[in-house]
């Protein structure tokens, strides 16, 4: 088990959980985010998920090492009065109209607060049988770059349900997240993550396709600059037959920054007729930037279709040359190619307002290239 956890956190500085810049653990100051919602009060309430519920879900999960995972243990160990969260509960047969928006803002510390601000969150999204819901969670910039956000989300899709979750993180601080997803018979879950500006980002996604017909689609884009780190870890567990999963992640790293992607697909012995696809493509913009990608397949069934592909490279010089020949400046040509590279993930959100916002955010991040 130690080996599993060591490999899982190969690229993430877990010491950030207990210290910041050499500061002792007691220098953490519990802080409260400002949470605003755009949703019906009957479906969405600002209330943290109880630790016992999250712990029970982790114990039921088939993912090895989950109950002793450092991020999850740190979240569960927080004092109740420190924890915040949002719970979305969609009744059976309910199809929500519009999008449920959750905004999390991180204000500056008060003069009496000395130390590193730590925000602990515990959320839940539960979609009842044959229900449908779309949720956008937006983490806005922290007032302090030293802040730490420790978030956990329990996502449950009951039989026949459809859940689409879009998360945008531009905290400018350290953001640790754990997502536990369970998908029942003929239910579908799509999770899209857009990581634009985070000092350190580590996101774990543990997905269980628990019953036949379950479908999961994970997509993500991450941009890093300066000395930032973005590390996405995914474990997709096909526990039942006739399930499908798809992963598409794209990353861009510049300066001295670093990215990492680990996608582990596990297919259980009884999970026949599994379809599991995975792609991870990355661009590095300097000799000092680095992105590590680790596609992993663990298959114990013999009637499956499992493919994975991973690339790390530079900008296409021919495409840049083509645009230069048409009067486009070098810097603008590079930006256009990167925007086009990321666009595929953003455009799959199928949310016009969010797409426009994200395209604008990406364009601004690339202005200095």
XYZ file of C-alpha atoms in Angstrom:
369
model
C 0.000 0.000 0.000
C 2.880 2.365 0.712
C 4.137 1.731 -2.793
C 0.728 2.567 -4.280
C 0.529 5.861 -2.397
C 4.126 6.712 -3.230
C 3.470 6.231 -6.930
C 0.166 8.067 -6.712
C 1.837 11.177 -5.297
C 5.082 10.968 -7.214
C 4.759 14.508 -8.557
C 2.737 16.230 -5.813
C 4.457 17.871 -2.808
C 2.269 16.436 -0.062
C 4.267 18.360 2.509
C 2.089 21.307 1.542
C -0.678 19.719 3.610
C 1.353 20.099 6.792
C 3.557 23.075 6.013
C 3.866 26.141 3.843
C 7.252 27.564 3.111
C 8.689 25.818 6.135
C 5.937 27.064 8.437
C 4.762 24.631 11.145
C 1.360 22.975 10.802
C -0.176 25.078 13.569
C 0.373 28.194 11.432
C -2.672 27.229 9.352
C -5.617 29.517 10.012
C -9.126 28.105 9.361
C -10.777 30.350 6.795
C -14.249 30.626 5.311
C -14.959 30.982 1.613
C -17.799 33.082 0.279
C -20.225 30.650 -1.359
C -22.958 31.867 -3.672
C -25.366 29.712 -5.641
C -27.664 30.195 -8.585
C -30.063 27.324 -8.081
C -33.406 26.434 -6.556
C -33.152 26.266 -2.779
C -35.080 22.975 -2.814
C -32.320 21.354 -4.884
C -29.203 23.060 -3.581
C -28.289 23.989 -0.034
C -25.100 25.507 1.350
C -24.256 22.837 3.878
C -21.179 20.575 4.122
C -21.422 16.851 3.592
C -21.006 15.019 6.938
C -17.619 13.389 7.365
C -19.281 10.050 8.203
C -21.044 9.947 4.822
C -17.838 10.624 2.935
C -15.953 8.070 5.022
C -18.595 5.399 4.352
C -18.405 6.083 0.627
C -14.627 5.688 0.720
C -14.937 2.407 2.622
C -17.393 1.036 0.037
C -15.150 2.062 -2.832
C -13.124 -0.650 -4.608
C -10.148 1.680 -5.130
C -7.075 0.490 -3.207
C -5.620 2.864 -0.657
C -8.548 5.252 -0.758
C -9.368 5.016 2.947
C -5.802 6.024 3.826
C -5.285 8.515 1.013
C -3.506 11.600 2.454
C -5.826 14.151 0.842
C -8.969 12.366 1.955
C -7.666 11.831 5.488
C -6.710 15.482 5.785
C -10.185 16.536 4.707
C -11.946 14.097 7.046
C -9.741 15.197 9.931
C -10.876 18.819 9.795
C -12.993 20.171 12.629
C -16.694 20.315 11.760
C -16.942 24.054 12.362
C -14.158 24.624 9.839
C -15.787 22.713 6.975
C -17.993 24.296 4.318
C -19.791 22.815 1.365
C -22.727 22.608 -0.992
C -25.130 19.697 -1.330
C -27.163 19.232 -4.495
C -29.913 16.618 -4.287
C -31.947 15.958 -7.431
C -35.130 13.907 -6.827
C -35.947 10.884 -8.957
C -37.369 11.815 -12.343
C -36.491 15.515 -11.995
C -34.899 17.278 -14.970
C -33.509 20.624 -13.830
C -34.032 23.589 -16.107
C -30.915 25.625 -16.783
C -27.572 25.357 -15.035
C -26.848 25.231 -11.306
C -23.965 27.623 -10.647
C -21.774 27.445 -7.543
C -19.260 30.262 -6.975
C -16.532 29.992 -4.358
C -14.598 33.154 -3.533
C -11.663 33.427 -1.154
C -11.358 36.830 0.560
C -8.279 38.246 2.251
C -7.543 37.477 5.884
C -8.608 39.839 8.646
C -5.843 41.739 10.485
C -6.040 39.385 13.483
C -5.488 36.303 11.331
C -1.816 35.455 11.062
C -0.744 32.353 9.211
C -1.685 30.422 6.121
C -5.377 30.413 5.324
C -6.834 26.927 4.901
C -10.248 26.351 3.389
C -11.810 22.916 3.890
C -14.781 21.944 1.738
C -16.965 18.863 1.506
C -19.560 18.789 -1.283
C -22.106 16.337 -2.620
C -24.033 15.960 -5.859
C -26.661 13.214 -5.863
C -28.846 12.574 -8.889
C -31.844 10.348 -8.233
C -33.137 7.719 -10.641
C -33.774 9.024 -14.184
C -32.981 12.616 -13.193
C -30.871 15.134 -15.097
C -28.697 17.972 -13.803
C -25.911 20.264 -15.016
C -23.662 21.993 -12.484
C -20.900 24.596 -12.833
C -18.467 25.052 -9.921
C -16.193 28.071 -10.176
C -13.220 28.566 -7.824
C -12.241 32.233 -8.034
C -8.806 33.651 -7.250
C -7.612 33.659 -3.637
C -6.558 36.930 -2.089
C -3.455 35.150 -0.750
C -1.221 32.994 -2.933
C -0.163 31.069 0.195
C -3.708 29.842 0.864
C -4.601 26.158 0.789
C -7.943 24.797 -0.418
C -8.755 21.213 0.570
C -11.876 20.018 -1.234
C -13.740 16.708 -1.417
C -16.752 15.911 -3.584
C -19.051 12.895 -3.480
C -20.821 12.480 -6.834
C -23.553 9.837 -7.082
C -25.594 9.016 -10.179
C -28.397 6.554 -9.532
C -29.897 4.309 -12.232
C -30.741 6.173 -15.439
C -29.528 9.545 -14.148
C -27.482 12.058 -16.137
C -24.991 14.401 -14.455
C -22.777 16.998 -16.121
C -20.280 18.791 -13.888
C -18.003 21.608 -15.042
C -15.322 22.877 -12.690
C -13.116 25.916 -13.272
C -10.144 26.480 -10.949
C -8.099 29.671 -11.065
C -7.311 29.940 -7.377
C -3.710 31.233 -7.765
C -3.075 29.240 -4.577
C -2.736 25.559 -3.626
C -5.800 23.544 -4.560
C -6.138 19.916 -3.458
C -9.281 18.082 -4.567
C -10.674 14.563 -4.268
C -13.702 13.441 -6.276
C -15.441 10.126 -5.508
C -17.859 9.170 -8.276
C -20.269 6.238 -8.306
C -22.355 5.452 -11.400
C -25.221 2.961 -11.372
C -27.097 1.102 -14.136
C -27.534 3.056 -17.411
C -26.510 6.318 -15.720
C -24.052 8.773 -17.266
C -21.618 11.242 -15.743
C -19.552 13.848 -17.536
C -16.941 15.861 -15.621
C -15.002 18.674 -17.305
C -12.204 20.444 -15.426
C -10.519 23.646 -16.596
C -7.422 24.580 -14.562
C -6.129 28.000 -15.527
C -4.046 29.555 -12.767
C -3.095 27.579 -9.660
C 0.176 27.627 -7.758
C -0.157 23.913 -6.990
C -3.092 21.840 -8.191
C -3.684 18.207 -7.386
C -6.977 16.574 -8.301
C -7.835 12.928 -7.649
C -10.799 11.408 -9.453
C -11.837 7.936 -8.301
C -14.639 6.656 -10.528
C -16.591 3.421 -10.093
C -18.767 2.145 -12.936
C -20.773 -0.024 -10.597
C -23.553 -1.528 -12.745
C -24.160 -2.463 -16.400
C -24.684 0.413 -18.806
C -22.824 2.972 -16.692
C -21.055 5.642 -18.740
C -18.367 8.135 -17.705
C -16.751 10.916 -19.709
C -13.875 12.882 -18.159
C -12.329 15.845 -19.953
C -9.868 18.442 -18.778
C -7.488 21.228 -19.754
C -4.661 22.609 -17.626
C -2.357 25.572 -18.200
C 0.728 26.215 -16.085
C 3.322 28.992 -16.071
C 6.192 30.272 -13.921
C 6.811 27.527 -11.296
C 3.238 26.227 -11.091
C 2.226 22.568 -10.918
C -0.932 20.848 -12.192
C -1.251 17.148 -11.368
C -4.355 15.196 -12.390
C -4.729 11.621 -11.146
C -7.582 9.411 -12.372
C -8.522 5.871 -11.470
C -11.368 4.513 -13.564
C -12.730 1.262 -12.101
C -14.884 -0.823 -14.445
C -16.589 -3.083 -11.917
C -19.420 -4.320 -14.147
C -20.024 -5.460 -17.714
C -21.259 -3.332 -20.632
C -19.850 -0.044 -19.311
C -18.053 2.710 -21.174
C -15.540 5.359 -20.166
C -13.700 8.040 -22.094
C -10.947 10.432 -21.009
C -9.545 13.427 -22.887
C -7.046 15.733 -21.169
C -4.861 18.453 -22.668
C -2.087 20.429 -21.005
C 0.156 23.398 -21.779
C 3.246 24.234 -19.692
C 5.611 27.172 -20.027
C 8.524 28.754 -18.126
C 9.644 26.450 -15.275
C 6.203 24.961 -14.665
C 5.234 21.340 -14.539
C 2.232 19.220 -15.399
C 1.397 15.604 -14.696
C -1.359 13.250 -15.767
C -1.965 9.715 -14.529
C -4.872 7.780 -15.971
C -5.348 4.303 -14.486
C -8.045 2.120 -16.065
C -8.954 -1.030 -14.147
C -11.217 -3.653 -15.734
C -12.505 -6.297 -13.318
C -12.709 -9.986 -14.356
C -16.507 -9.856 -14.804
C -16.499 -6.538 -16.675
C -16.919 -8.006 -20.165
C -17.905 -5.803 -23.118
C -16.047 -2.880 -21.545
C -15.101 0.094 -23.708
C -12.441 2.302 -22.100
C -10.691 5.045 -24.077
C -8.094 7.541 -22.907
C -6.141 10.400 -24.509
C -3.688 12.831 -22.987
C -1.941 15.407 -25.173
C 0.438 18.102 -24.020
C 2.491 21.042 -25.272
C 5.610 22.409 -23.572
C 6.638 25.949 -24.479
C 10.148 26.084 -23.040
C 13.144 23.838 -22.453
C 12.566 24.103 -18.705
C 8.872 23.184 -18.673
C 7.954 19.550 -18.176
C 4.842 17.386 -18.392
C 4.782 13.760 -17.276
C 2.036 11.489 -18.579
C 1.308 7.990 -17.298
C -1.446 6.020 -19.055
C -2.050 2.733 -17.245
C -4.226 -0.254 -18.146
C -5.008 -3.120 -15.776
C -7.326 -5.561 -17.540
C -8.664 -8.861 -16.186
C -11.477 -9.439 -18.718
C -10.934 -10.805 -22.230
C -13.789 -9.210 -24.199
C -12.932 -5.518 -24.002
C -11.927 -2.545 -26.096
C -9.319 -0.441 -24.299
C -7.132 2.167 -25.986
C -4.880 4.894 -24.686
C -2.648 7.500 -26.245
C -0.324 10.137 -24.813
C 1.875 12.801 -26.392
C 4.184 15.565 -25.175
C 5.601 17.942 -27.769
C 6.185 21.474 -28.970
C 4.089 23.777 -31.097
C 3.736 22.696 -34.714
C 6.330 24.789 -36.619
C 4.562 24.236 -39.931
C 1.296 25.624 -38.563
C 3.139 28.635 -37.149
C 4.917 29.151 -40.483
C 1.596 28.908 -42.349
C 0.086 31.685 -40.211
C 3.236 33.829 -40.504
C 2.954 33.605 -44.294
C -0.486 35.195 -43.974
C 0.731 38.196 -42.047
C 0.136 36.961 -38.501
C 2.835 37.956 -36.015
C 4.883 35.173 -34.416
C 3.492 35.642 -30.905
C -0.081 35.798 -32.190
C 0.464 32.652 -34.281
C 1.674 30.758 -31.216
C -1.291 31.927 -29.163
C -3.753 30.939 -31.877
C -2.302 27.441 -32.065
C -2.511 26.972 -28.294
C -6.058 28.323 -28.160
C -7.041 25.907 -30.911
C -5.382 23.041 -29.013
C -7.377 23.791 -25.843
C -10.591 24.703 -27.666
C -11.628 21.085 -28.189
C -12.110 20.562 -24.452
C -13.787 23.919 -23.825
C -16.198 23.602 -26.729
C -17.398 20.230 -25.480
C -19.044 21.984 -22.519
C -21.905 23.029 -24.816
C -22.561 26.022 -22.547
C -22.299 29.163 -24.660
C -21.771 31.670 -21.832
C -19.181 29.496 -20.110
C -17.392 28.775 -23.390
C -17.030 32.477 -24.159
C -15.748 33.181 -20.656
C -13.201 30.368 -20.802
C -11.940 31.304 -24.254
C -11.425 34.843 -22.972
C -9.620 33.569 -19.850
C -7.297 31.363 -21.923
C -6.537 34.214 -24.325
C -5.563 36.490 -21.442
C -3.312 33.820 -19.920
C -1.431 33.611 -23.206
C -0.933 37.337 -23.793
C 2.681 37.320 -22.544
C 3.823 34.503 -24.845
